[in-house]
XYZ file of C-alpha atoms in Angstrom:
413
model
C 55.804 65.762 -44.991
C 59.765 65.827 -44.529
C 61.479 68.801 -43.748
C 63.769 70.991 -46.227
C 66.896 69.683 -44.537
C 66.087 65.980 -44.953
C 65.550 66.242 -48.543
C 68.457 68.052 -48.628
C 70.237 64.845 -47.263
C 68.379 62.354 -49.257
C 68.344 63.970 -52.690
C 70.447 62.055 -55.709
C 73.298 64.608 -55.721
C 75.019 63.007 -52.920
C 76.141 60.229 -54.889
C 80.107 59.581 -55.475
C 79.581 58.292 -59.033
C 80.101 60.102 -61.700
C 76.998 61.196 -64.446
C 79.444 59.518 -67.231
C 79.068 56.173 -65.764
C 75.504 55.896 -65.925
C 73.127 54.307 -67.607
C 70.132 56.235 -69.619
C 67.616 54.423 -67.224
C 69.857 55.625 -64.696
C 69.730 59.113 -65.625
C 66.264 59.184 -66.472
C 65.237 57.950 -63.107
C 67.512 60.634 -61.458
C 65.196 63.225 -63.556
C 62.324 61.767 -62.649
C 63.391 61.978 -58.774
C 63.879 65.493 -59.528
C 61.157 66.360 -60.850
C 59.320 64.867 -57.581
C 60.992 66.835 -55.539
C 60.813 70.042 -57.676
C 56.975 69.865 -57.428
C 57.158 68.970 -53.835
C 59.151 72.001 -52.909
C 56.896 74.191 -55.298
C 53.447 72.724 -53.334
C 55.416 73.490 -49.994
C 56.110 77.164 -51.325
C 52.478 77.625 -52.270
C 51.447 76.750 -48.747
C 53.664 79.010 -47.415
C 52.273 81.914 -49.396
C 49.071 81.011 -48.495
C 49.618 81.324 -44.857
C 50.953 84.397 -45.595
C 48.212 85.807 -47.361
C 45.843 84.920 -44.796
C 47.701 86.138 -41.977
C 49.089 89.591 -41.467
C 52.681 89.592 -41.852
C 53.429 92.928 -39.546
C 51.172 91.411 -36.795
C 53.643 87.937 -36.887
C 56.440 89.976 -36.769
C 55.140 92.006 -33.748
C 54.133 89.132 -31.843
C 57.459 87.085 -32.641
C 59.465 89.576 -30.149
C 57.170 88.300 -27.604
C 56.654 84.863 -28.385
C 59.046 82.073 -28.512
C 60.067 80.898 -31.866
C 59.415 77.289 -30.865
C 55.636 78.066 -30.560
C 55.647 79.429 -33.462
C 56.960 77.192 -35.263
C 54.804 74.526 -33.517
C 51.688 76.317 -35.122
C 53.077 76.829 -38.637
C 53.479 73.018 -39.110
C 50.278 72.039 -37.915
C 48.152 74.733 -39.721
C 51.183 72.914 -42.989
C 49.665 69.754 -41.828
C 46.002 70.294 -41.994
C 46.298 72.423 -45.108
C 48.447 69.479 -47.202
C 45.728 66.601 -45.163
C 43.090 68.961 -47.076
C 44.817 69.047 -50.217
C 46.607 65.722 -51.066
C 45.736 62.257 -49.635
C 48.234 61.341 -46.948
C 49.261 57.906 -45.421
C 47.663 56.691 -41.857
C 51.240 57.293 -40.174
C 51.493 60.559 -41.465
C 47.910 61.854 -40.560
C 48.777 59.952 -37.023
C 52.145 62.354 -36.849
C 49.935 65.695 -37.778
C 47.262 64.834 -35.318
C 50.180 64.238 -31.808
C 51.520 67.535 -33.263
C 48.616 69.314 -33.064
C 47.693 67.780 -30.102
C 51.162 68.997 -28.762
C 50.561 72.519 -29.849
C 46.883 72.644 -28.062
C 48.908 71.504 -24.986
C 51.483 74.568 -25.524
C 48.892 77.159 -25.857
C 47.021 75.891 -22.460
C 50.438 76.320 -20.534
C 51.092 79.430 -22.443
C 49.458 83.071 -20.941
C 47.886 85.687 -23.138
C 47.310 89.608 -21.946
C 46.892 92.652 -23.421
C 48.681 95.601 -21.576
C 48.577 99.649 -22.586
C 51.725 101.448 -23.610
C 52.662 105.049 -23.093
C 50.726 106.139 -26.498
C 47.560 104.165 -25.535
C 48.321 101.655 -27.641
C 47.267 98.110 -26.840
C 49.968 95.337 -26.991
C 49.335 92.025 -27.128
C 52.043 89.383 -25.400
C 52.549 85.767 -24.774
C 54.623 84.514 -22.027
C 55.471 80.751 -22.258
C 55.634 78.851 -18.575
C 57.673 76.100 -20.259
C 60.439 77.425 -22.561
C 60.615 75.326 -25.872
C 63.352 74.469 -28.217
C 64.288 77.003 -30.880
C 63.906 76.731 -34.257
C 63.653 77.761 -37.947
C 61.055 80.479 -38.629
C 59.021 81.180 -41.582
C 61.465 83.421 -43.422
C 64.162 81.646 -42.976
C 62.469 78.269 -44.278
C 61.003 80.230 -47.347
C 64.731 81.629 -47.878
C 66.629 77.664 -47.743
C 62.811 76.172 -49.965
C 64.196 78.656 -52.709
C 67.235 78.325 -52.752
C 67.103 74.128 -52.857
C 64.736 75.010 -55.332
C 67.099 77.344 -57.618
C 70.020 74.832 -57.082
C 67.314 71.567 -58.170
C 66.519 73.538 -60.978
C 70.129 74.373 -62.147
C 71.466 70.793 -61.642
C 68.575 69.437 -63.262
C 69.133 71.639 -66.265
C 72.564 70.516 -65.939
C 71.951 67.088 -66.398
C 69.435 66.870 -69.293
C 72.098 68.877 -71.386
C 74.403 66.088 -70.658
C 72.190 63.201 -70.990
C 71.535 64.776 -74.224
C 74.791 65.045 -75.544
C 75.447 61.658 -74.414
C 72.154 60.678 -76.533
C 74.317 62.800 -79.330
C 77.452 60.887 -79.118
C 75.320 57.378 -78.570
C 73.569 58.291 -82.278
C 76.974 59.083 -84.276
C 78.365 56.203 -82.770
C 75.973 54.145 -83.968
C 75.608 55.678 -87.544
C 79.475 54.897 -87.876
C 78.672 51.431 -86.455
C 76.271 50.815 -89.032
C 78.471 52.189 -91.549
C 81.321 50.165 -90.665
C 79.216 47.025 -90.804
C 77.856 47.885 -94.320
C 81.292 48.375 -95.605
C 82.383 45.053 -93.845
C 79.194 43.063 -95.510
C 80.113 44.679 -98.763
C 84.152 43.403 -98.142
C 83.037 39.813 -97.363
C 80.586 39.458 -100.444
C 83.811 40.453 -102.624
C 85.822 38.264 -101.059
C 82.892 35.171 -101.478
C 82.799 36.223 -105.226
C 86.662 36.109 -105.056
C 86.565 32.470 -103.752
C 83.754 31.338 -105.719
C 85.386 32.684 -108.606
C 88.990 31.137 -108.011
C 87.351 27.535 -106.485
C 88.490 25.753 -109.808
C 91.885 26.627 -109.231
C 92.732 25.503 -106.192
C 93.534 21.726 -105.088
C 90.240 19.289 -104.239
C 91.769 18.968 -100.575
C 91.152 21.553 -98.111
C 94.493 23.470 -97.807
C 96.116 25.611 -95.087
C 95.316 28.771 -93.593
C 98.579 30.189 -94.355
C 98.774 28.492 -97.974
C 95.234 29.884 -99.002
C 96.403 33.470 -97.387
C 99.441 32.815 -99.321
C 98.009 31.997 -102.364
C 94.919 34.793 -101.933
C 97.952 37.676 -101.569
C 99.495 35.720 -104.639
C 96.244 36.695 -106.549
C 95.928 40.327 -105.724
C 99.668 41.229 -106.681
C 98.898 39.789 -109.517
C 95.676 41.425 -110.369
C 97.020 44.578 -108.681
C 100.132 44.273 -111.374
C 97.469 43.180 -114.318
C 95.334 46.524 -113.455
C 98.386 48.843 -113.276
C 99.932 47.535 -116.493
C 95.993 48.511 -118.222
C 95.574 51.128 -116.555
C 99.140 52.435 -118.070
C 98.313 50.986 -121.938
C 95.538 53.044 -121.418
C 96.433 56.398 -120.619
C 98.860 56.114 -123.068
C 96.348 55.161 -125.881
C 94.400 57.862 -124.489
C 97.553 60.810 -125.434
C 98.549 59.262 -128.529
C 94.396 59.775 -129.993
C 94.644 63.086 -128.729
C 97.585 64.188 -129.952
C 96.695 62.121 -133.465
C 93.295 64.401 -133.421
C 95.076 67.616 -132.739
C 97.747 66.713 -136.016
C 94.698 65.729 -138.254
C 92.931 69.198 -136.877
C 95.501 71.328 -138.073
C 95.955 69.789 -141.383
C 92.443 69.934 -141.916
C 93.127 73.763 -140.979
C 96.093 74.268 -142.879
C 94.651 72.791 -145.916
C 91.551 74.884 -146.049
C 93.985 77.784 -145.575
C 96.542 77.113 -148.153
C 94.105 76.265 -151.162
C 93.242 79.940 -152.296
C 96.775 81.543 -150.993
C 99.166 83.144 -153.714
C 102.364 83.304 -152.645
C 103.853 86.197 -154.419
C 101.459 88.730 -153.046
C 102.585 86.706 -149.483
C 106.127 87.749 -150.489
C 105.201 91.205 -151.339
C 103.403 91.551 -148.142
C 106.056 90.543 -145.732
C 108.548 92.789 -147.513
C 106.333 95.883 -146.551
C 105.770 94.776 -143.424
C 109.094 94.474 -142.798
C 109.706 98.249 -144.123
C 106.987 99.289 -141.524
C 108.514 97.386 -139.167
C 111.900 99.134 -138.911
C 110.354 102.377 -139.596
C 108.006 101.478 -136.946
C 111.351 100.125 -134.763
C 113.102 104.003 -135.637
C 110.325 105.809 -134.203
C 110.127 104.266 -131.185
C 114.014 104.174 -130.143
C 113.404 108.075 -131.255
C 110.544 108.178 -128.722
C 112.443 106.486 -126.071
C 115.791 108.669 -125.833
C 112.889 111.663 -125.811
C 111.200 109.738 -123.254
C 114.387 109.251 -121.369
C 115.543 112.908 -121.910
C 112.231 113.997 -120.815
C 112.517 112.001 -117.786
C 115.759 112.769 -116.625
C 114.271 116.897 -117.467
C 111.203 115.991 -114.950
C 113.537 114.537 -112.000
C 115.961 117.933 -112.652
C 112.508 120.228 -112.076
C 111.834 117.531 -109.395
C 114.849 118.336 -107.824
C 114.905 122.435 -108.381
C 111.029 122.567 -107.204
C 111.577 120.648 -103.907
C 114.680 123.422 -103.204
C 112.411 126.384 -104.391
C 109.643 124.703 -101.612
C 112.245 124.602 -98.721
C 113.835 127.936 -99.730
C 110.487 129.690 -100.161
C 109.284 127.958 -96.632
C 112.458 129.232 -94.981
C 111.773 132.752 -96.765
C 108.212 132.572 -94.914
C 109.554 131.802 -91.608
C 111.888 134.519 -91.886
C 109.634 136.838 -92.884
C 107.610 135.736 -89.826
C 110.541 136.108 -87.899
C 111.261 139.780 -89.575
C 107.678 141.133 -88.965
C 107.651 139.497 -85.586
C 110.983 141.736 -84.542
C 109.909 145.007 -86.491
C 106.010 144.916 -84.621
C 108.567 144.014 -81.018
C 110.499 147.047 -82.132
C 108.331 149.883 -82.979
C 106.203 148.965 -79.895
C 109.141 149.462 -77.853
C 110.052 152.770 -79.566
C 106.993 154.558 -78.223
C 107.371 153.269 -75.012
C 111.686 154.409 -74.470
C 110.633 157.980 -76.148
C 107.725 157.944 -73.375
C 110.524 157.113 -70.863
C 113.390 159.197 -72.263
C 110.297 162.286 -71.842
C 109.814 161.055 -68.066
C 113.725 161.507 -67.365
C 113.763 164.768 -69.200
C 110.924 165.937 -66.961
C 112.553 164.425 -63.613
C 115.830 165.939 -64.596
C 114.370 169.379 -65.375
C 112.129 168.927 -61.796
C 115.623 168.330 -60.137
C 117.201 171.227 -61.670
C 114.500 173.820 -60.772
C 114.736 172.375 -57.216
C 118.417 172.886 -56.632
C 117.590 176.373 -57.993
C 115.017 177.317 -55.339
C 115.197 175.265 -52.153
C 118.091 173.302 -51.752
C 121.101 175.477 -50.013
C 124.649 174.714 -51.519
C 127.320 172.754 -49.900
C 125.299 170.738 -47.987
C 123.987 166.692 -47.944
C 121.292 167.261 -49.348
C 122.553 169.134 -52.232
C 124.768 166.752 -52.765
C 122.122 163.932 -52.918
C 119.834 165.916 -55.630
C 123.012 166.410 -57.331
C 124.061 162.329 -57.877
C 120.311 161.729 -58.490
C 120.696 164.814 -61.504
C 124.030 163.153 -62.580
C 121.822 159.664 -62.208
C 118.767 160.499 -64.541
C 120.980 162.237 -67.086
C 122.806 159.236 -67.384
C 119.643 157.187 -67.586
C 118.473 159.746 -70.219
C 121.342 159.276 -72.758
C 120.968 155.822 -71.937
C 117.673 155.525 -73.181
C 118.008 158.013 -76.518
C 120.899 155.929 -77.330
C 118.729 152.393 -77.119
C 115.938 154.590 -79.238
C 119.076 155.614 -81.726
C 119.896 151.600 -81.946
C 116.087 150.348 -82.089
C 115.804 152.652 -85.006
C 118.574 151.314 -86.764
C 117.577 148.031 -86.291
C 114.197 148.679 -87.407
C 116.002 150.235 -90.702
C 118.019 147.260 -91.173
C 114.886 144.599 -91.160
C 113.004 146.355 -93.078
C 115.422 146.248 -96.120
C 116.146 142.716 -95.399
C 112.062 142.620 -95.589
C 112.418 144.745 -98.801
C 114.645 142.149 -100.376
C 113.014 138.957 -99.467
C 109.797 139.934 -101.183
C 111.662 139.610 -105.038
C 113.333 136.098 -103.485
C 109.777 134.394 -102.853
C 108.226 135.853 -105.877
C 111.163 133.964 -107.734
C 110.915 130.822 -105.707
C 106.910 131.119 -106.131
């Protein structure tokens, strides 16, 4: 059996050609190659898992801190070995190669010493210690890890190359249905142009003429047929419009005179003079309806006009009564609120005044103090009951303007 790597190396992607310049055969043997080694990889998978199964994986994995990966790997081909000599016939040299490796790895485990030694949890261990220390080299894992991956990449450039063989096999078929076309309409060229000889033979001299005479003389022919079929062609088209347009005359005389047979042509007269009377009455009415329609119009753009002001003015007449009601609701809380202070001042300034009375001894600082902070509040009070004086007018003052904006948006409503 070879190894991962070596198939690796031999396998037909290391080739410099490109796919496009192969053959089918080629390509097909490429497939074929893949295929082999596809189901060789797959066998070599299925052995793997098998070993796996049989063996516990945790116990490997224990003993491989112990054991040197050499060994191990010494006893993972040979148990490969006997299981592929079991399940496929092999070739002498190859059952020759399994048998010195075995051989090799019955020599390893002599050398190597086995014991079994107790832990601090009175747990047995079991150990290996090698006397001769061996190369290392891939474990199981690892190989199992590069089989499927070779595999996934087979499997993708496989799947590669059938797509392209078959749109090669694609192109190959149209090309060949043109081919085939192209001959057919070459056959079908060269029988016209044997009728074409056959048929002008008698014509031409006994003696075998020129190339460039008989090309001559062939080019000769077709202007002249080419000439002979444009000049019928012509006659005929023109034949062709003067029967229609003949048929089309005959038509309406045939009409006409089925028409005209039973007509009396003083009623016709009659006729057309009333219809002419309708007519300008008819012609009256409507220039009378169009200069109403045009009045009416020019009415409609006027109410146009008047209703899109009346909109704006009775939109600017809401905001302001937004605006209005906004202020007069701003006001009259505020007027509650300066009569509330205008009460507190009162009641500070009569506080003050009862003070001086009783306590406070004249002509001295603090008398003086209590009386600037008398003077203060008083001033603060007539402050205040003249902002209460103003909000009131104010208030006064919107609500007319309120008042008289009411009739405005009923009119503009």
């Amino acid at each position: 059996m070879k190894s991962s790597k070596a198939r690796l190396l031999e396998h037909p992607f290391n080739i410099t050609k490109s796919i496009q310049n192969f053959n089918i055969s080629q390509l097909f043997e490429t497939l074929e190659t893949l295929r082999k080694e596809s189901f060789f990889l797959k066998w070599e998978n299925a052995l793997f898992e098998d070993f796996l199964a049989r063996h516990d994986m945790f116990h490997l994995l224990a003993t491989n801190s112990n054991m040197s990966q050499a060994g191990q790997q010494h006893t993972s081909r040979n148990y490969l070995a006997l299981k592929s000599n079991k399940e496929s016939p092999r070739s002498e040299a190859e059952a020759s190669n399994i048998t010195r490796r075995s051989s090799g790895t019955k020599i390893a485990r002599n050398r190597s010493h086995h014991y079994t030694h107790k832990n601090a949890d009175d747990t047995l261990q079991y150990s290996v210690e090698s006397t001769k220390p061996l190369e290392p080299k891939i474990n199981f894992i690892t190989k199992i890890e590069m089989a499927e991956s070779f595999h996934q990449t087979l499997n993708e450039r496989m799947s590669c190359i059938e797509s392209e063989t078959k749109a090669q096999l694609r192109q190959l078929r149209a090309q060949l249905i043109e081919t085939g076309l192209r001959k057919a309409e070459l056959n079908r060229i060269t029988n016209v142009f044997k009728r074409f000889v056959s048929d002008n033979s008698s014509k031409w001299p006994k003696r075998r003429p020129s190339a460039e005479k008989f090309i001559k003389l062939l080019e000769d022919c077709l202007r002249h047929g080419t000439l002979l079929v444009g000049q019928m062609r012509l006659r005929n088209s023109s034949q062709i419009r003067q029967l229609q347009r003949n048929q089309r005359i005959l038509d309406k005389r045939t009409e006409l005179n089925r028409t005209l047979m039973p007509i009396d042509f003083e009623l016709l007269q009659i006729e057309k003079s009333k219809n002419l009377h309708q007519m300008e009455e008819s012609t009256s009415k409507l220039d009378f309806l169009k200069r109403s329609s045009h009045n009416a119009t020019m009415r409609l753009k006027k109410h146009k006009i008047l209703q899109e002001k009346t909109s704006a003015l009775g939109k600017n007449l809401i905001l302001v009564e937004k605006m209005l009601i906004e202020r007069i609701s701003k006001h009259e809380a505020l007027l509650p609120l300066a009569e509330m202070e205008v009460d507190s001042c009162h009641r500070k300034v009569m506080d003050l005044q009862e003070e001086i009375r009783n306590y406070v001894v004249p002509s001295t600082i603090d008398y003086v103090d209590k009386k600037c902070d008398l003077i203060l509040l008083e001033k603060e009070k007539k402050w205040l009951i003249r902002q209460i004086y103003i909000c009131k007018i104010k208030l006064q003052n919107l609500k007319r303007k309120l008042n008289k904006i009411a009739p405005q948006q009923e009119q503009a409503i």
